[in-house]
Amino acid sequence: MLNSLKIKILTLVACLLVFIISSVAYVNFREQKELLHEIANRNTVLLTETIKSSIGSSMLSGHTDEVRSIFGRIKTREFVKSLRILDESGKVLASATPSEVGRQIPEDRNDPPRTGYCMIAGKEAFHSYARISNAPACHKCHPASKEILGVLEIGLSLDYLNGFIERERHTAIVSTFLLVFLILATIGIFLVFYVDVPIRKLISHMRRVENGDFSQKPAITSSNEMHTLSESFNGMVEKLKALMESSISHERELTKAQEKLSYHRETQLMNARLEEQIKEIENLNITLEERIEEIEEANYKIADLAGELEDKNTNLEKAVAKLSTLYRLGLAINATMEVEKLFQLVVQTTMDTLHAQIGYINLWDPQHGLLKVCTMIGHKEFTSEGSWWPLRPSSISGWVIENRKPLLITDMNEFPEFDRMSALGFERRTLICAPLIVKEELIGTLTVVNKMNSSTYSYEELELLTTIAAQASIAIKNAKLYDEQQKTYLNTIQALVSAIEASDSYTSGHSERVTRYSLALAKKLELPQPRLKVIERAAILHDIGKIGIDLSLLHKEARLTPADIEELQQHPTIGMKILEPIEFLNDVRLCIGQHHERYDGMGYPGNVPGTELLLESRILAIADSFDAMTSDRPYRKALQLDDAIEELLDNSGSQFDPELVRIFITLLRTPLFFHKQQYADNALSGGGDCPPRQFVL
């Protein structure tokens, strides 16, 4: 049984199929598992940095309670297993699980990895850590000598990934065995029906012929070869039968003397014919072997088709990944309207997608023929971001702008017309540069330089960057239009404020000076650019509510009555109502509504204590009061600098934030401060809204 040709063929085919399909399934499974873990790892790092940024923004804005709210919202996600902040000794400072606060974690976390793979409660998880550095803005709460305030730790469960991997593994195993079984069954049925059954029928008839039964003739029609073999066998039997009958007839006619010789000759002839028949059978065997080789070739073709299918699946996965990247990029860039954030997002996403070492955006000024590098990532030595550069003949961006089409350079050595060393200070080996065009308007270029794995860029990546550039161009144009719209709103409102100030020589220039003082103090605190923009707008518009106050009351020189003071104190609330329809000024509205609140909670209109006030509101209160004290009024002359500083110190801790007062006084005593702020020009006397010796209502 084991020596059967059918068994040997099936065994060989089974071994080949099991090896090939198992190898393909195993490699595919490993690649999927590594891809899923890489995605989970990147998502963990992104979530960690997002939480860290949210905590930092909340703390800098004075929203300390927002940290617990952030932890609570994130902990509701079922895949978040742990979320807490540790100090350098391992003590839990804050946690999404309140019972953990104050506990000591025995593990050494003085130098945690950026992200790691570890075990939590016997289940796989990604564990990510991020240091919370001690910024200058935190020195009022923490000593400057302390470099690290804490470590943000977050653990994400991989249960959902493991379940998906287990399902993929089970599906691959079942599919492999089912495919092998179906192929073997098909080949087995083929061999039985077309090879084994006909051969057995021939053998059965051969045994009957051996026993002298020439009456039955096999009729095999399963294949042409078997039909030919059966016809040849039948012919051989007929001839053999005729030869035997002829031999008997001759034996009867010959004499006994010649009987032996005749019989001997007939026997030799029959043997010769049998040898010929045997040769025919051998030829049939050769034909059968050729058919078996054809079956083997068919198996090889099946294996080749499986390889082609795998290649097509790989190409399909790449196409899906490309479309997914473009979709996510489209959602991200269309979700922000701030130009600087948009530039940063486009460059970073493009670098991550194309695995680039350096990426940057150039803006084009067609009127002057200049380029400006507005955002560069990956080249730390570059310090001229925002500067304008003239086009050079060897400039790659210049070539792209002139030809209005993308450029792929796989090897800089093959393009001697361009400089290998960039004017920005880095070496270029391979790069892609694509134009940023919106409705035939060229606004700049997007460039990625050198790959992380030191390979070269391809035409497929050129097409991907061109598509990204097309999406980014539209988003950049929309962001600029949005920015221009915001400026139009602000200019209109500022014009109203200027109109109010222009009606009284004592209030002329007040908003501009308050803006300069506020920005100087905010920059001294090293506030981020978005918060500087909030305080700048709030300072310009802080008195917009006076549009709703009677002009005669604003110009009144006599001492204000309690009713007058009460009416004047409505202007922060009026200002908030005026700005309420403008959605992007929400933070500015809140700052304007609080700029007359006091640190001790005795201010107006809401009696909000200092711990709940925005940092921008506390800065604006100091700048507004200082300009009121140092400006001439109808009812008094401007105070000298030393007298104004004395007033700030006297009201520190009650009306003003004491720490901000200390820093502002340091600024006031800086030798060049008043030269820059144009303080000495009392001809541009400001318009505070306070009676004598109060300075803030």
XYZ file of C-alpha atoms in Angstrom:
697
model
C 0.000 0.000 0.000
C 2.768 2.450 0.954
C 4.609 1.607 -2.301
C 1.617 2.734 -4.375
C 2.341 5.459 -6.936
C -0.882 7.211 -5.976
C 0.159 7.394 -2.301
C 3.609 8.686 -3.222
C 2.188 11.450 -5.413
C -0.346 12.524 -2.781
C 2.285 12.484 -0.021
C 4.705 14.632 -2.061
C 2.010 17.138 -3.025
C 0.742 17.303 0.569
C 4.228 18.042 1.947
C 4.833 20.780 -0.630
C 1.447 22.405 -0.035
C 1.747 22.305 3.753
C 5.244 23.826 3.618
C 4.408 26.586 1.114
C 1.029 27.630 2.540
C 2.223 27.398 6.162
C 5.281 29.543 5.354
C 3.184 32.184 3.605
C 0.592 32.207 6.408
C 3.288 32.423 9.103
C 5.124 35.330 7.433
C 1.844 37.175 6.851
C 0.793 36.598 10.469
C 4.139 37.895 11.818
C 3.965 41.015 9.654
C 0.400 41.737 10.769
C 1.371 41.267 14.420
C 4.377 43.596 14.114
C 2.257 46.169 12.268
C -0.441 46.095 14.976
C 2.140 46.489 17.752
C 3.792 49.388 15.882
C 0.425 51.127 15.493
C -0.350 50.596 19.197
C 3.103 51.906 20.134
C 2.688 55.094 18.048
C -0.825 55.667 19.391
C 0.492 55.267 22.975
C 3.259 57.839 22.407
C 0.831 60.246 20.713
C -1.699 59.893 23.560
C 1.048 60.453 26.161
C 2.297 63.640 24.458
C -1.279 64.894 24.030
C -2.077 64.358 27.731
C 1.210 65.981 28.728
C 0.472 69.009 26.516
C -3.090 69.298 27.897
C -1.800 69.138 31.504
C 0.861 71.749 30.777
C -1.638 74.106 29.109
C -4.111 73.688 31.967
C -1.458 74.381 34.625
C -0.085 77.429 32.786
C -3.626 78.788 32.336
C -4.365 78.335 36.020
C -6.874 75.506 35.476
C -5.411 73.047 37.996
C -8.720 71.246 38.440
C -8.705 70.466 34.734
C -5.957 67.792 35.348
C -8.344 65.598 37.339
C -11.028 66.165 34.689
C -8.580 65.103 31.940
C -7.604 61.968 33.916
C -11.252 61.131 34.533
C -12.235 61.414 30.855
C -9.296 59.322 29.661
C -9.713 56.610 32.347
C -13.247 55.936 31.060
C -11.678 54.331 28.018
C -11.614 50.569 28.540
C -8.157 50.199 26.974
C -6.562 52.633 29.472
C -5.297 50.464 32.378
C -3.264 53.028 34.316
C -2.823 56.845 34.244
C -0.874 58.726 36.897
C 1.877 61.278 37.613
C 4.850 60.240 39.774
C 7.580 62.294 41.403
C 11.258 61.352 41.165
C 11.035 59.064 44.225
C 8.140 57.047 42.765
C 5.350 58.638 44.816
C 1.979 59.017 43.061
C 1.164 62.759 42.774
C -1.990 62.418 40.676
C -3.875 59.452 39.284
C -7.022 58.554 37.386
C -7.621 56.141 40.303
C -7.955 58.419 43.368
C -6.969 55.602 45.787
C -3.446 55.542 44.286
C -2.640 59.169 45.162
C 0.092 59.294 47.811
C 1.242 55.699 47.335
C 4.909 54.826 46.850
C 5.732 52.879 43.696
C 8.747 50.600 44.421
C 9.976 50.505 40.811
C 12.896 52.725 39.800
C 11.412 55.435 37.542
C 14.224 58.026 37.679
C 15.079 57.355 34.040
C 11.994 55.772 32.412
C 12.086 54.786 28.729
C 10.131 56.849 26.285
C 7.827 53.914 25.591
C 8.077 50.247 26.466
C 6.469 46.842 26.269
C 5.672 45.254 29.604
C 3.152 42.990 31.477
C 0.302 44.341 33.613
C -1.745 41.781 35.681
C -0.696 38.972 33.351
C -1.950 40.749 30.212
C 0.138 42.414 27.517
C 0.150 46.225 27.459
C 2.126 49.214 26.163
C 3.586 51.382 28.890
C 4.609 54.977 28.068
C 6.398 57.599 30.187
C 6.980 61.333 29.681
C 8.895 63.743 31.920
C 7.188 66.947 33.009
C 9.953 69.547 33.031
C 10.128 72.536 35.340
C 9.538 75.545 33.019
C 10.121 79.156 34.113
C 6.378 79.626 34.267
C 6.286 76.986 37.036
C 8.923 78.622 39.262
C 6.293 80.373 41.292
C 5.099 76.975 42.494
C 8.293 74.959 42.287
C 11.965 75.870 42.930
C 13.970 76.564 39.797
C 16.660 74.072 40.871
C 14.246 71.194 40.437
C 14.580 70.044 36.812
C 11.835 67.401 36.723
C 8.416 68.024 38.309
C 7.130 64.537 37.681
C 6.745 61.659 35.265
C 3.502 61.047 33.368
C 2.842 57.297 33.172
C 0.123 55.710 31.018
C -0.515 52.018 30.311
C -2.713 50.893 27.440
C -4.090 47.354 27.326
C -3.413 45.208 24.284
C -6.334 42.840 24.934
C -8.161 44.038 21.824
C -5.012 43.596 19.673
C -4.331 40.113 21.114
C -7.901 39.058 20.394
C -7.566 40.231 16.808
C -4.206 38.428 16.457
C -5.655 35.195 17.894
C -8.563 35.360 15.438
C -6.149 35.930 12.567
C -4.005 32.977 13.716
C -7.043 30.668 14.020
C -8.337 31.757 10.604
C -4.897 31.184 8.993
C -4.586 27.670 10.490
C -8.111 26.612 9.493
C -7.678 28.085 6.002
C -4.339 26.305 5.537
C -5.650 22.882 6.522
C -8.858 23.349 4.519
C -6.920 24.413 1.401
C -4.476 21.481 1.716
C -7.359 19.050 2.219
C -9.277 20.355 -0.789
C -6.225 20.222 -3.071
C -5.270 16.718 -1.913
C -8.839 15.514 -2.277
C -9.023 16.935 -5.794
C -5.720 15.366 -6.853
C -6.655 12.066 -5.176
C -9.999 11.889 -6.983
C -8.236 12.749 -10.236
C -5.658 9.964 -9.766
C -8.273 7.407 -8.739
C -10.675 8.190 -11.563
C -8.241 8.753 -14.418
C -5.274 6.552 -13.458
C -5.975 3.958 -10.768
C -9.366 2.640 -12.004
C -8.308 2.205 -15.679
C -5.039 0.474 -14.711
C -6.876 -1.904 -12.358
C -9.326 -2.749 -15.148
C -6.437 -3.503 -17.519
C -4.739 -5.700 -14.920
C -7.986 -7.624 -14.361
C -8.345 -8.375 -18.094
C -4.654 -9.309 -18.348
C -5.172 -11.952 -15.639
C -8.178 -13.343 -17.537
C -6.057 -13.543 -20.670
C -3.432 -15.363 -18.652
C -6.168 -17.867 -17.704
C -7.152 -18.294 -21.359
C -10.278 -16.142 -21.364
C -10.241 -14.061 -24.572
C -13.954 -13.356 -24.693
C -14.110 -9.991 -22.828
C -12.532 -6.785 -24.091
C -11.966 -3.770 -21.786
C -13.423 -0.433 -22.985
C -11.684 2.480 -21.187
C -12.727 6.062 -22.135
C -11.538 8.056 -19.099
C -8.763 9.663 -21.178
C -7.275 9.476 -24.656
C -4.135 7.819 -23.359
C -6.047 5.163 -21.437
C -8.366 4.629 -24.393
C -5.339 4.115 -26.670
C -3.830 1.760 -24.104
C -7.055 -0.304 -23.899
C -7.373 -0.448 -27.708
C -3.756 -1.604 -27.971
C -4.400 -4.190 -25.279
C -7.506 -5.468 -27.101
C -5.576 -5.646 -30.351
C -2.815 -7.513 -28.611
C -5.355 -10.002 -27.165
C -6.960 -10.512 -30.594
C -3.595 -11.144 -32.170
C -2.606 -13.426 -29.327
C -5.883 -15.329 -29.715
C -5.343 -15.662 -33.488
C -1.773 -16.802 -32.961
C -2.880 -19.459 -30.500
C -5.601 -20.741 -32.844
C -3.136 -20.771 -35.733
C -0.617 -22.698 -33.660
C -3.213 -25.356 -32.806
C -4.202 -25.718 -36.449
C -0.584 -26.086 -37.565
C 0.172 -28.596 -34.831
C -2.608 -30.882 -36.132
C -1.233 -30.810 -39.720
C 2.461 -31.281 -38.956
C 3.978 -34.580 -38.439
C 5.116 -35.742 -35.123
C 8.705 -35.264 -36.306
C 8.125 -31.615 -37.075
C 5.801 -30.951 -34.141
C 8.566 -30.000 -31.711
C 10.368 -27.768 -34.249
C 7.137 -26.061 -35.283
C 6.108 -25.530 -31.714
C 9.545 -24.083 -30.936
C 9.335 -21.608 -33.800
C 5.840 -20.547 -32.892
C 6.934 -20.059 -29.357
C 9.800 -17.828 -30.466
C 7.468 -15.767 -32.628
C 5.013 -15.431 -29.789
C 7.827 -14.370 -27.432
C 8.946 -11.775 -29.947
C 5.441 -10.431 -30.225
C 5.070 -10.441 -26.480
C 8.273 -8.450 -26.256
C 6.809 -5.955 -28.699
C 3.678 -5.713 -26.593
C 5.792 -5.258 -23.518
C 7.596 -2.421 -25.292
C 4.211 -0.872 -26.089
C 3.259 -1.153 -22.431
C 6.562 0.487 -21.516
C 5.768 3.294 -23.934
C 2.409 3.678 -22.243
C 4.185 3.857 -18.896
C 6.424 6.594 -20.307
C 3.300 8.445 -21.452
C 1.854 8.067 -17.958
C 5.046 9.480 -16.442
C 4.787 12.463 -18.772
C 1.234 13.021 -17.534
C 2.486 12.891 -13.976
C 5.121 15.512 -14.857
C 2.356 17.672 -16.329
C 0.502 17.380 -13.019
C 3.649 18.468 -11.167
C 4.016 21.453 -13.512
C 0.404 22.336 -12.758
C 1.249 22.262 -9.055
C 4.178 24.616 -9.669
C 1.852 26.956 -11.559
C -0.513 26.902 -8.599
C 2.396 27.895 -6.339
C 3.327 30.724 -8.740
C -0.255 31.963 -8.709
C -0.202 31.924 -4.908
C 2.960 34.073 -4.996
C 1.363 36.512 -7.430
C -1.695 36.702 -5.189
C 0.532 37.526 -2.220
C 2.252 40.311 -4.220
C -1.122 41.748 -5.193
C -2.236 41.639 -1.558
C 0.943 43.502 -0.574
C 0.312 46.168 -3.229
C -3.282 46.458 -2.064
C -2.148 46.941 1.542
C 0.227 49.701 0.406
C -2.578 51.400 -1.515
C -4.909 51.176 1.496
C -2.170 52.554 3.768
C -1.589 55.439 1.336
C -5.299 56.307 1.165
C -5.586 56.002 4.949
C -2.648 58.388 5.411
C -4.149 60.917 3.006
C -7.532 60.629 4.739
C -6.062 61.184 8.203
C -3.962 64.070 6.915
C -7.017 65.641 5.295
C -8.990 65.422 8.529
C -6.094 66.835 10.567
C -5.186 69.799 8.351
C -8.821 70.765 7.811
C -9.445 70.685 11.581
C -7.090 73.622 12.332
C -7.220 77.178 11.103
C -4.011 78.475 12.722
C -1.356 78.867 10.035
C 1.647 78.060 12.260
C 0.050 74.894 13.673
C -1.014 73.902 10.158
C 2.539 74.259 8.816
C 3.901 72.214 11.726
C 1.242 69.510 11.229
C 1.792 69.233 7.458
C 5.592 68.971 7.745
C 5.539 66.483 10.638
C 2.883 64.253 9.029
C 4.712 64.278 5.688
C 8.016 63.333 7.361
C 6.386 60.484 9.284
C 4.669 59.166 6.140
C 7.756 59.298 3.914
C 10.266 58.467 6.712
C 12.234 61.657 6.054
C 15.078 63.071 8.167
C 14.347 66.736 7.325
C 11.191 68.485 6.155
C 10.274 72.134 5.587
C 7.863 74.538 3.866
C 8.980 77.522 1.773
C 6.557 80.398 1.150
C 6.923 82.268 -2.165
C 6.741 86.056 -2.564
C 6.278 86.548 -6.329
C 6.389 90.343 -6.039
C 9.948 90.415 -4.668
C 11.099 87.002 -5.896
C 11.956 85.780 -2.376
C 11.452 82.557 -0.416
C 10.751 82.302 3.321
C 11.389 79.145 5.345
C 8.408 79.249 7.696
C 8.638 75.753 9.242
C 11.603 73.344 9.384
C 11.777 70.046 11.326
C 14.783 67.751 11.659
C 17.607 70.313 11.324
C 18.355 71.724 14.770
C 21.210 73.994 13.680
C 18.952 76.133 11.461
C 18.258 79.464 13.220
C 16.998 81.684 10.364
C 13.414 80.424 10.279
C 11.126 83.191 9.025
C 13.900 84.951 7.043
C 13.502 85.738 3.352
C 15.977 84.169 0.892
C 16.607 85.158 -2.722
C 16.361 82.474 -5.415
C 19.641 81.046 -6.705
C 20.281 79.227 -9.999
C 21.176 76.093 -8.004
C 18.030 76.282 -5.847
C 15.795 73.209 -6.024
C 12.769 75.144 -4.726
C 13.472 77.790 -7.386
C 13.379 75.125 -10.109
C 10.071 73.754 -8.778
C 8.571 77.265 -8.618
C 9.694 78.182 -12.138
C 8.466 74.907 -13.662
C 5.385 74.588 -11.385
C 5.840 70.826 -11.083
C 7.355 68.437 -8.494
C 10.965 67.254 -8.620
C 12.332 63.840 -7.533
C 16.085 63.483 -6.957
C 17.058 59.910 -6.138
C 20.799 60.722 -6.004
C 22.237 64.261 -5.819
C 25.364 63.059 -7.634
C 23.234 62.662 -10.768
C 22.097 66.332 -10.626
C 25.258 68.479 -10.662
C 23.225 71.598 -11.508
C 21.975 71.646 -7.886
C 24.135 72.146 -4.771
C 24.650 69.074 -2.617
C 24.910 71.332 0.472
C 21.720 73.298 1.062
C 21.859 77.021 1.790
C 20.039 76.129 5.016
C 23.086 74.216 6.265
C 22.576 70.478 5.669
C 23.712 67.857 3.146
C 21.185 66.596 0.586
C 21.478 63.028 -0.716
C 17.961 62.290 -1.940
C 14.836 64.481 -1.818
C 11.380 65.300 -3.148
C 10.114 68.863 -3.627
C 6.487 69.591 -4.608
C 4.808 72.947 -5.354
C 1.952 74.283 -3.214
C -0.610 75.496 -5.775
C -4.218 76.638 -5.246
C -6.246 77.560 -8.328
C -3.133 78.362 -10.400
C -1.741 80.464 -7.522
C 1.676 79.200 -6.372
C 2.127 79.866 -2.663
C 5.316 77.890 -1.922
C 6.936 74.451 -1.841
C 6.913 71.379 0.420
C 10.227 69.467 0.652
C 11.416 66.257 2.353
C 15.150 65.464 2.430
C 17.040 62.177 3.055
C 15.318 58.999 4.233
C 15.741 57.595 7.729
C 16.977 54.232 6.404
C 19.444 55.916 3.976
C 17.534 54.544 0.937
C 16.307 56.666 -1.987
C 12.893 58.115 -2.767
C 10.735 56.503 -5.485
C 8.180 57.754 -8.029
C 5.429 56.251 -5.875
C 6.535 58.470 -2.968
C 6.718 61.432 -5.382
C 3.036 60.892 -6.246
C 2.166 60.623 -2.543
C 3.976 63.888 -1.691
C 2.294 65.620 -4.651
C -1.116 64.553 -3.333
C -0.231 65.707 0.189
C 0.969 69.053 -1.212
C -2.326 69.505 -3.071
C -4.323 68.918 0.128
C -1.985 71.098 2.180
C -2.206 73.943 -0.369
C -5.971 74.177 0.002
C -5.764 74.005 3.808
C -3.022 76.682 3.929
C -5.039 78.962 1.664
C -8.157 78.472 3.827
C -6.141 79.126 6.997
C -4.779 82.360 5.530
C -8.274 83.461 4.542
C -9.485 82.588 8.050
C -6.585 84.552 9.558
C -7.405 87.544 7.350
C -11.050 87.305 8.436
C -9.988 87.315 12.084
C -7.796 90.360 11.467
C -10.730 92.099 9.776
C -12.935 91.426 12.816
C -10.237 92.669 15.187
C -9.449 95.768 13.105
C -13.146 96.678 13.006
C -13.532 96.288 16.757
C -10.242 98.067 17.423
C -11.450 100.931 15.255
C -14.479 101.242 17.545
C -12.169 101.291 20.592
C -9.980 103.935 18.939
C -13.085 105.983 18.169
C -14.030 105.947 21.867
C -10.505 106.935 22.930
C -10.291 109.641 20.230
C -13.344 111.370 21.684
C -11.274 112.272 24.750
C -7.652 113.458 24.705
C -7.140 111.831 28.125
C -7.969 108.335 26.827
C -6.099 108.509 23.517
C -3.531 105.658 23.153
C -4.572 103.889 26.365
C -5.292 100.515 24.718
C -1.995 100.547 22.794
C 0.046 101.197 25.935
C -1.830 98.590 27.952
C -1.158 96.124 25.125
C 2.598 96.854 25.198
C 2.791 96.525 28.996
C 0.755 93.282 28.984
C 2.833 91.676 26.234
C 6.091 92.694 27.926
C 5.012 91.010 31.181
C 3.629 87.929 29.364
C 6.866 87.475 27.401
C 8.855 87.814 30.623
C 6.772 84.871 31.899
C 7.613 82.979 28.661
C 3.981 82.250 27.839
C 3.390 80.243 24.628
C 2.448 82.027 21.402
C -1.310 81.176 21.557
C -1.584 82.736 25.036
C 0.376 85.812 23.885
C -2.184 86.239 21.114
C -5.053 86.013 23.630
C -3.571 88.642 25.940
C -2.706 90.941 23.011
C -6.294 90.875 21.730
C -7.743 91.225 25.210
C -5.537 94.254 25.952
C -6.561 95.971 22.721
C -10.274 95.314 23.288
C -10.486 95.463 27.086
C -12.465 98.760 27.059
C -14.785 97.836 24.157
C -17.665 97.730 26.647
C -17.455 101.521 27.082
C -19.388 101.771 23.822
C -22.455 101.112 25.967
C -21.567 103.790 28.598
C -22.870 107.363 28.347
C -20.115 109.648 26.938
C -20.948 112.354 29.435
C -20.153 109.922 32.242
C -16.846 108.932 30.617
C -15.841 112.641 30.324
C -17.127 113.681 33.744
C -14.523 115.724 35.675
C -16.360 115.913 38.981
C -16.108 113.128 41.558
C -18.158 110.119 40.544
C -21.292 109.256 42.505
C -22.042 105.654 43.615
C -24.579 105.447 40.760
C -21.912 106.614 38.281
C -19.451 104.020 39.575
C -22.068 101.269 39.343
C -22.816 102.196 35.720
C -19.092 102.307 34.836
C -18.610 98.865 36.370
C -20.955 97.426 33.736
C -18.466 97.918 30.882
C -16.687 94.482 31.309
C -20.078 92.734 31.054
C -21.064 94.891 28.057
C -17.754 94.058 26.390
C -18.357 90.316 26.813
C -21.819 90.663 25.226
C -20.397 92.620 22.279
C -17.807 89.898 21.557
C -20.155 86.972 22.210
C -21.070 86.369 18.511
C -17.361 86.078 17.561
C -16.527 82.445 18.360
C -12.730 82.611 18.050
C -12.595 85.328 20.753
C -14.073 83.152 23.547
C -10.864 83.230 25.652
C -10.507 86.959 24.955
C -14.104 87.551 26.190
C -13.388 85.810 29.484
C -10.179 87.790 29.966
C -11.995 91.088 29.267
C -14.759 90.119 31.698
C -12.179 89.510 34.472
C -9.738 92.405 33.979
C -11.340 94.395 36.841
C -11.544 91.434 39.232
C -9.263 91.593 42.308
C -6.840 89.027 43.645
C -8.702 89.017 46.994
C -12.076 88.392 45.278
C -13.457 91.919 45.957
C -13.460 93.074 42.336
C -16.239 93.322 39.772
C -18.413 92.247 38.078
C -18.297 88.683 39.530
C -16.165 88.880 42.753
C -13.953 86.081 41.364
C -10.973 85.207 43.649
C -7.405 85.195 42.294
C -7.108 81.384 42.337
C -9.909 81.176 39.744
C -8.787 84.073 37.538
C -7.031 83.545 34.230
C -3.340 84.388 34.241
C -4.022 86.729 31.306
C -6.692 88.558 33.330
C -4.277 89.127 36.248
C -1.617 90.452 33.845
C -4.129 92.789 32.137
C -5.328 94.155 35.500
C -1.766 95.246 36.424
C -1.033 96.789 32.992
C -4.386 98.671 32.904
C -3.961 100.086 36.405
C -0.321 101.066 35.824
C -1.198 103.027 32.670
C -4.097 104.716 34.516
C -1.734 105.774 37.338
C 0.970 107.120 35.000
C -1.409 109.112 32.741
C -2.952 112.548 33.211
C -6.646 112.670 34.091
C -9.166 115.523 34.242
C -9.193 115.182 38.030
C -5.427 114.658 38.646
C -1.953 114.627 37.138
C 0.000 111.464 36.249
C 1.968 109.824 39.058
C 5.745 109.554 38.928
C 7.242 106.123 38.322
C 8.310 105.582 41.936
C 4.854 106.596 43.189
C 3.177 104.210 40.733
C 5.487 101.367 41.852
C 4.642 102.163 45.484
C 0.924 101.906 44.655
C 1.467 98.522 42.991
C 3.329 97.252 46.068
C 0.653 98.593 48.453
C -2.083 96.737 46.549
C -0.032 93.570 45.981
C -1.840 90.556 47.398
C -5.150 92.372 47.649
C -5.890 93.966 44.284
C -3.035 92.398 42.263
C -1.236 89.052 42.032
C 1.895 89.576 44.207
C 4.178 87.400 42.081
C 3.164 89.226 38.884
C 3.649 92.585 40.587
C 7.201 91.604 41.575
C 8.076 90.607 37.994
C 6.409 93.715 36.503
C 8.325 96.036 38.831
C 11.542 94.316 37.739
C 10.571 95.149 34.141
C 9.773 98.769 35.042
C 13.249 99.205 36.540
C 14.956 97.833 33.433
C 16.952 100.742 31.890
C 15.667 100.293 28.317
C 12.078 99.406 29.223
C 10.582 102.866 28.988
C 12.544 103.678 25.863
C 10.930 100.668 24.194
C 7.464 101.269 25.660
C 7.526 105.060 25.084
C 6.391 105.638 28.618
C 7.753 109.155 28.922
C 5.385 110.560 26.303
C 2.658 111.864 28.642
C 1.184 113.783 25.737
C -0.406 110.448 24.799
C -2.073 110.237 28.225
C -4.029 107.020 28.798
C -7.616 106.447 29.793
C -7.987 104.290 32.870
C -11.405 104.335 34.415
C -10.585 104.867 38.063
C -11.164 107.787 40.488
C -8.237 109.310 42.430
C -6.147 106.851 44.490
C -8.243 103.875 43.355
C -6.774 103.334 39.872
C -9.083 100.370 39.179
C -12.844 100.347 39.703
